[in-house]
PDB file of C-alpha atoms in Angstrom:
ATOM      1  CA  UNK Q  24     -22.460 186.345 132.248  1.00 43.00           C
ATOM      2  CA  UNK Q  25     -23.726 183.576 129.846  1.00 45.00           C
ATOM      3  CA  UNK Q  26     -25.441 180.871 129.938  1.00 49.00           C
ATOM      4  CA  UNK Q  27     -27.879 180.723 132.577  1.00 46.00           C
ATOM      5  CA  UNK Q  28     -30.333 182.828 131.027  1.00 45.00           C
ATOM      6  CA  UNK Q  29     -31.031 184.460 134.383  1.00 45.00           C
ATOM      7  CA  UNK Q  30     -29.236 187.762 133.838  1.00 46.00           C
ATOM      8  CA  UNK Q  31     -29.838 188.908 130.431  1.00 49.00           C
ATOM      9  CA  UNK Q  32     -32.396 188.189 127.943  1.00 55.00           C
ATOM     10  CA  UNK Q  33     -31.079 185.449 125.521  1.00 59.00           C
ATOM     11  CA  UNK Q  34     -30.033 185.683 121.910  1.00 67.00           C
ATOM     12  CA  UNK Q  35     -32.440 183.724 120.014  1.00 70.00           C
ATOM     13  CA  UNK Q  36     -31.490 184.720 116.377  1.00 87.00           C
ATOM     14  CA  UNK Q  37     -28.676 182.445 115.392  1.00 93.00           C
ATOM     15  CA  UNK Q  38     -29.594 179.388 114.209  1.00 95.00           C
ATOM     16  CA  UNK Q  39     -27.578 176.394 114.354  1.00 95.00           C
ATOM     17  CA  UNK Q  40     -26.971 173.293 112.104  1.00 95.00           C
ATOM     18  CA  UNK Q  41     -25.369 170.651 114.716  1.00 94.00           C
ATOM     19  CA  UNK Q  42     -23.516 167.715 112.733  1.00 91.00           C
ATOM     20  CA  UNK Q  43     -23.415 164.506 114.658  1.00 88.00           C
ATOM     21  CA  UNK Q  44     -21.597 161.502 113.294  1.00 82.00           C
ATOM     22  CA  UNK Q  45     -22.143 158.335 114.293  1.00 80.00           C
ATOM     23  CA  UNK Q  46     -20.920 154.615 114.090  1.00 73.00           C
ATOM     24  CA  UNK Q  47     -22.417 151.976 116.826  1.00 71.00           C
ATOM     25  CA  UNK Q  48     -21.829 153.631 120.098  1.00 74.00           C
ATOM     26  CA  UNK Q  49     -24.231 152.510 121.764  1.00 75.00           C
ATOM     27  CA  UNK Q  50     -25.394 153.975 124.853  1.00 75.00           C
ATOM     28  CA  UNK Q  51     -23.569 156.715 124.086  1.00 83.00           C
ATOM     29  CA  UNK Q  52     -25.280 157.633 121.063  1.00 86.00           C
ATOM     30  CA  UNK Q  53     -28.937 158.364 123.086  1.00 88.00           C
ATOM     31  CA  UNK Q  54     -26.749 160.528 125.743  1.00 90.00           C
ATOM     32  CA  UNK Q  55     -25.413 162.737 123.104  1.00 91.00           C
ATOM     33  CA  UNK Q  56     -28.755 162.949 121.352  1.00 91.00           C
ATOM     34  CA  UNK Q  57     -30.925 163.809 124.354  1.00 93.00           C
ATOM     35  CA  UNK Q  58     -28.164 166.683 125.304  1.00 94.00           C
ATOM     36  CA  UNK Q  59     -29.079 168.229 122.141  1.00 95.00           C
ATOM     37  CA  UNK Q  60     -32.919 168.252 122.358  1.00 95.00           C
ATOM     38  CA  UNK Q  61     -32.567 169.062 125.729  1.00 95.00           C
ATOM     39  CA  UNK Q  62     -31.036 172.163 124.917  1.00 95.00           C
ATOM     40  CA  UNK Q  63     -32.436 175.650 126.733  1.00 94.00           C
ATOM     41  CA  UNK Q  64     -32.003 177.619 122.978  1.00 94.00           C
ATOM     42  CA  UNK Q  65     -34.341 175.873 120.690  1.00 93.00           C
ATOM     43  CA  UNK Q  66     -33.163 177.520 116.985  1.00 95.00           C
ATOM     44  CA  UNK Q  67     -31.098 175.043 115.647  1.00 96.00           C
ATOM     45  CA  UNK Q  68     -30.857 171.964 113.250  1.00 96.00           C
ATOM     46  CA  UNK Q  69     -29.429 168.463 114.378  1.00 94.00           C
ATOM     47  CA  UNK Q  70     -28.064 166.384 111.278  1.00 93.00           C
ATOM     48  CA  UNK Q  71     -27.682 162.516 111.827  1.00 88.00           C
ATOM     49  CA  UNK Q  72     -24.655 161.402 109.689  1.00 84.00           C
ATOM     50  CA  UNK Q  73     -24.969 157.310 110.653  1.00 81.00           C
ATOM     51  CA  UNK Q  74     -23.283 154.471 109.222  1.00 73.00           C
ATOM     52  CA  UNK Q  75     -26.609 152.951 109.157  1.00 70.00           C
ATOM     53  CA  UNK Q  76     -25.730 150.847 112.081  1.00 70.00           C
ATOM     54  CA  UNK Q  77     -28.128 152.121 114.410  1.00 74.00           C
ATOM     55  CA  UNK Q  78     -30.945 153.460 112.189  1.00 73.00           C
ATOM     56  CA  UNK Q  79     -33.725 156.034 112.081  1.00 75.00           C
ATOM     57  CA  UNK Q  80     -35.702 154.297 114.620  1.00 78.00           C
ATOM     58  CA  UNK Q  81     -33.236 154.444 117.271  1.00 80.00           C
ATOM     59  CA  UNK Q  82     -33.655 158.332 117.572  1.00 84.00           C
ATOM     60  CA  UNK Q  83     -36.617 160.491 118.352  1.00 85.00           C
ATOM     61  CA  UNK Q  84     -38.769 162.298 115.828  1.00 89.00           C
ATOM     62  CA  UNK Q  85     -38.548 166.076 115.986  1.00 92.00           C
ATOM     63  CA  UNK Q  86     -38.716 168.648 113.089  1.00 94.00           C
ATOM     64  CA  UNK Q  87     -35.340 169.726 113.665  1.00 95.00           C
ATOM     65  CA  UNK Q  88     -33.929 166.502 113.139  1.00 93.00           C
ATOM     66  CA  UNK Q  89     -32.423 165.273 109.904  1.00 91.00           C
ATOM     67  CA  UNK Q  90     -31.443 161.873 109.449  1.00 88.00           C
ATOM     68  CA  UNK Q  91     -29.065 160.657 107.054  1.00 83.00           C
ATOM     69  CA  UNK Q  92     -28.011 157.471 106.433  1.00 79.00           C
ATOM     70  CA  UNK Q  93     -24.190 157.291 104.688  1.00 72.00           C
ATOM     71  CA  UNK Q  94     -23.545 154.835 102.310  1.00 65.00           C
ATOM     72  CA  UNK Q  95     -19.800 154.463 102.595  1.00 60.00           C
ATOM     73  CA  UNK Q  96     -17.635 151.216 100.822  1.00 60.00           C
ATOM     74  CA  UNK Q  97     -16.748 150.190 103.983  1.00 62.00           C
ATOM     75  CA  UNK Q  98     -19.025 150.479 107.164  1.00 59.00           C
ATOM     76  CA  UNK Q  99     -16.446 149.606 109.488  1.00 62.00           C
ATOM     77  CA  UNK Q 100     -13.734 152.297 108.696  1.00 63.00           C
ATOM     78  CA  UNK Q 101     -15.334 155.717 107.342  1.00 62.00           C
ATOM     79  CA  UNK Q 102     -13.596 158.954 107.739  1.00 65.00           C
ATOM     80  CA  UNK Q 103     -15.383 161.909 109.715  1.00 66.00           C
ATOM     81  CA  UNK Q 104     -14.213 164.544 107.648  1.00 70.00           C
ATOM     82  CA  UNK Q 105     -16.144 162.372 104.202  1.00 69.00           C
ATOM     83  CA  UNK Q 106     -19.554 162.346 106.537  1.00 71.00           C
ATOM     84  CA  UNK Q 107     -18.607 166.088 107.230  1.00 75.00           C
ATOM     85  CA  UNK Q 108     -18.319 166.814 103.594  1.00 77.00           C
ATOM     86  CA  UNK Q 109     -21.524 164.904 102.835  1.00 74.00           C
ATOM     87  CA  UNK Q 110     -23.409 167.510 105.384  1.00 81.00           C
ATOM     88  CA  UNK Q 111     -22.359 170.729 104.215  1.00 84.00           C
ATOM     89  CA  UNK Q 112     -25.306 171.238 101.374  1.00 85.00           C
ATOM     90  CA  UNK Q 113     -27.587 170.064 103.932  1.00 89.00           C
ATOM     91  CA  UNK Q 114     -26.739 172.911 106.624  1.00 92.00           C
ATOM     92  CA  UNK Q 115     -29.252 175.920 106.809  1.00 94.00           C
ATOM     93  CA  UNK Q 116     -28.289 177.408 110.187  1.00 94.00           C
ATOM     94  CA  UNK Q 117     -25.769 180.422 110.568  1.00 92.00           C
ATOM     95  CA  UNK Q 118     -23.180 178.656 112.795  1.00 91.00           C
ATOM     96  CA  UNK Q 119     -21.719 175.474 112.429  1.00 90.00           C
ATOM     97  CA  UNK Q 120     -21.104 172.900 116.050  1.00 91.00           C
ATOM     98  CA  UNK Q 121     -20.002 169.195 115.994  1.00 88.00           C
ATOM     99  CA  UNK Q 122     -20.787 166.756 118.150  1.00 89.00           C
ATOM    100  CA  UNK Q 123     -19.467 163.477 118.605  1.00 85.00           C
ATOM    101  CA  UNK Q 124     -21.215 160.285 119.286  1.00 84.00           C
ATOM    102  CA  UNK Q 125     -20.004 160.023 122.836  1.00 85.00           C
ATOM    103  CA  UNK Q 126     -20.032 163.792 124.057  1.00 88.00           C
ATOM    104  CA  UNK Q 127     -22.749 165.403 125.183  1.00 89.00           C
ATOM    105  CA  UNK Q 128     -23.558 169.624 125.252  1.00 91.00           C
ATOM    106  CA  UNK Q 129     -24.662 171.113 128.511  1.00 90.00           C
ATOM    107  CA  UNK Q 130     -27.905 172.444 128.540  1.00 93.00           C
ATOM    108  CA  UNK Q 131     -27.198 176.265 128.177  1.00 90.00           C
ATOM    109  CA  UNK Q 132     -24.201 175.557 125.802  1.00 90.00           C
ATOM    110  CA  UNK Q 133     -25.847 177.248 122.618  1.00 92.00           C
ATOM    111  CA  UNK Q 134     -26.985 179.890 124.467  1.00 91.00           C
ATOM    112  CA  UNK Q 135     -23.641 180.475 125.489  1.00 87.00           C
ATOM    113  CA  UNK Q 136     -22.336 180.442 121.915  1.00 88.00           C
ATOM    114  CA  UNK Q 137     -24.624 182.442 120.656  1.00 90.00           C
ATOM    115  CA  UNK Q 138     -23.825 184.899 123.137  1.00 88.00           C
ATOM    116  CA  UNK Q 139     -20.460 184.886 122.753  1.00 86.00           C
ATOM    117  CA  UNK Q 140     -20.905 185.140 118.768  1.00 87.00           C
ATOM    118  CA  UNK Q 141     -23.346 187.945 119.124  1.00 88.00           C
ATOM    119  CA  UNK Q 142     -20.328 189.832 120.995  1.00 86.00           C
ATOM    120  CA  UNK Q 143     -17.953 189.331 118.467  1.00 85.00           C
ATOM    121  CA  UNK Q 144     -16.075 186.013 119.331  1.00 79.00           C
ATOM    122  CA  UNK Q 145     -16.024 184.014 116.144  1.00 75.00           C
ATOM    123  CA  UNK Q 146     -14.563 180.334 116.781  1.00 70.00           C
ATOM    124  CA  UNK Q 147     -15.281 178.228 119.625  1.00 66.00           C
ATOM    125  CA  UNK Q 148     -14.153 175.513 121.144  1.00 63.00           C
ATOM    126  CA  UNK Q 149     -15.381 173.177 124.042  1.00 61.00           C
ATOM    127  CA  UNK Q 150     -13.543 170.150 125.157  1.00 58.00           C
ATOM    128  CA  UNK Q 151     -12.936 169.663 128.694  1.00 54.00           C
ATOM    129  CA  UNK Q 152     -12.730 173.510 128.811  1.00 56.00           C
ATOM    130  CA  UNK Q 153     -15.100 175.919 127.277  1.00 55.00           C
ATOM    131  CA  UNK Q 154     -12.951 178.796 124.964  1.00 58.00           C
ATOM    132  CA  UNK Q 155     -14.207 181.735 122.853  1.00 59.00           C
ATOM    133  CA  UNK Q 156     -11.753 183.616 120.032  1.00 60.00           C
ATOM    134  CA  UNK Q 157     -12.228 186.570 118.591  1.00 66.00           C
ATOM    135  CA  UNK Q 158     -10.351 187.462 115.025  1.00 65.00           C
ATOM    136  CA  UNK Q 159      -7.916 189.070 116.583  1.00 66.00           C
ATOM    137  CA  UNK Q 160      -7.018 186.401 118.439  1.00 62.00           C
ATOM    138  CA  UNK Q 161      -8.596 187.618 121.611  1.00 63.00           C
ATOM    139  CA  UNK Q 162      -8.929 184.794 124.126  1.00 57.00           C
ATOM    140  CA  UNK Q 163     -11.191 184.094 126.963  1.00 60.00           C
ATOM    141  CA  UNK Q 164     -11.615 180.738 128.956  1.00 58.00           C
ATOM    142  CA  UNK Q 165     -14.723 181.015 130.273  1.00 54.00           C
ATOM    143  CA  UNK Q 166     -14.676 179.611 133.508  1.00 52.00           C
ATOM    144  CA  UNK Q 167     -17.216 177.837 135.936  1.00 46.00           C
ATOM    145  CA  UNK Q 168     -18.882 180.937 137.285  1.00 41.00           C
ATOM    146  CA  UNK Q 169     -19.651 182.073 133.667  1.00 47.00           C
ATOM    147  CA  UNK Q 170     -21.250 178.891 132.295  1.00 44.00           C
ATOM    148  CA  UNK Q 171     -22.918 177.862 135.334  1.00 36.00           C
TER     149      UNK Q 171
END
């Protein structure tokens, strides 16, 4: 089972580099923040792609954090896949997640990728469904019992 790190001893060795994009969504913004520091699996790296909107001071300070603020032509209208683009040199973590301005993780959700990575499932997805894929296109939904 993964994710509630009652049955098995977590996997700690993965680190991750979490992009999150963001452009004036306030509340939202904070909510999607705090579900990342509040995460149970503490090896990862948040990166702050902002239109400068919002600003450094609107998030917490914590060493994991990086903040970046994008200069685009236009601040109204600026592709996620350019911000995207603009993070890649900055990633030092082993796995890649994104996170929107207004979604939030649950609290056990890298431990449950890293789990499901360490057993050989190499591309996630969560939406309002949690999925793991393995390269040969092995599927598995994992379903409430597993995550909670």
């Amino acid at each position: 089972m993964w994710g509630n790190g009652l049955i098995h001893t977590p996997c700690k060795k993965y680190k991750f580099s979490i992009t999150f994009c963001t452009h004036d969504k306030y509340p939202y913004t904070y909510d999607a923040f705090e579900s990342v520091l509040s995460q149970n699996y503490e090896n990862w790296e948040l990166l702050i792609l902002d239109t400068g909107i919002l600003g450094k001071e609107y998030f917490k300070e914590d060493s994991r954090v990086k903040y970046f603020e994008l200069g685009y032509p236009n601040k109204d209208i600026i592709p996620p896949a350019w911000k995207m683009n603009n993070a890649i040199n900055e990633m030092t973590g082993d796995l890649i997640l994104t996170l929107c301005d207004d979604d939030i993780f649950y609290p056990w959700a890298f431990e449950t990728y890293a789990e499901a990575y360490k057993d050989g499932y190499e591309a996630m997805y969560a939406s309002q469904d949690y999925a793991v894929i393995k390269d040969d296109e092995t599927k598995k939904r994992l379903k409430d019992a597993d995550i909670i």
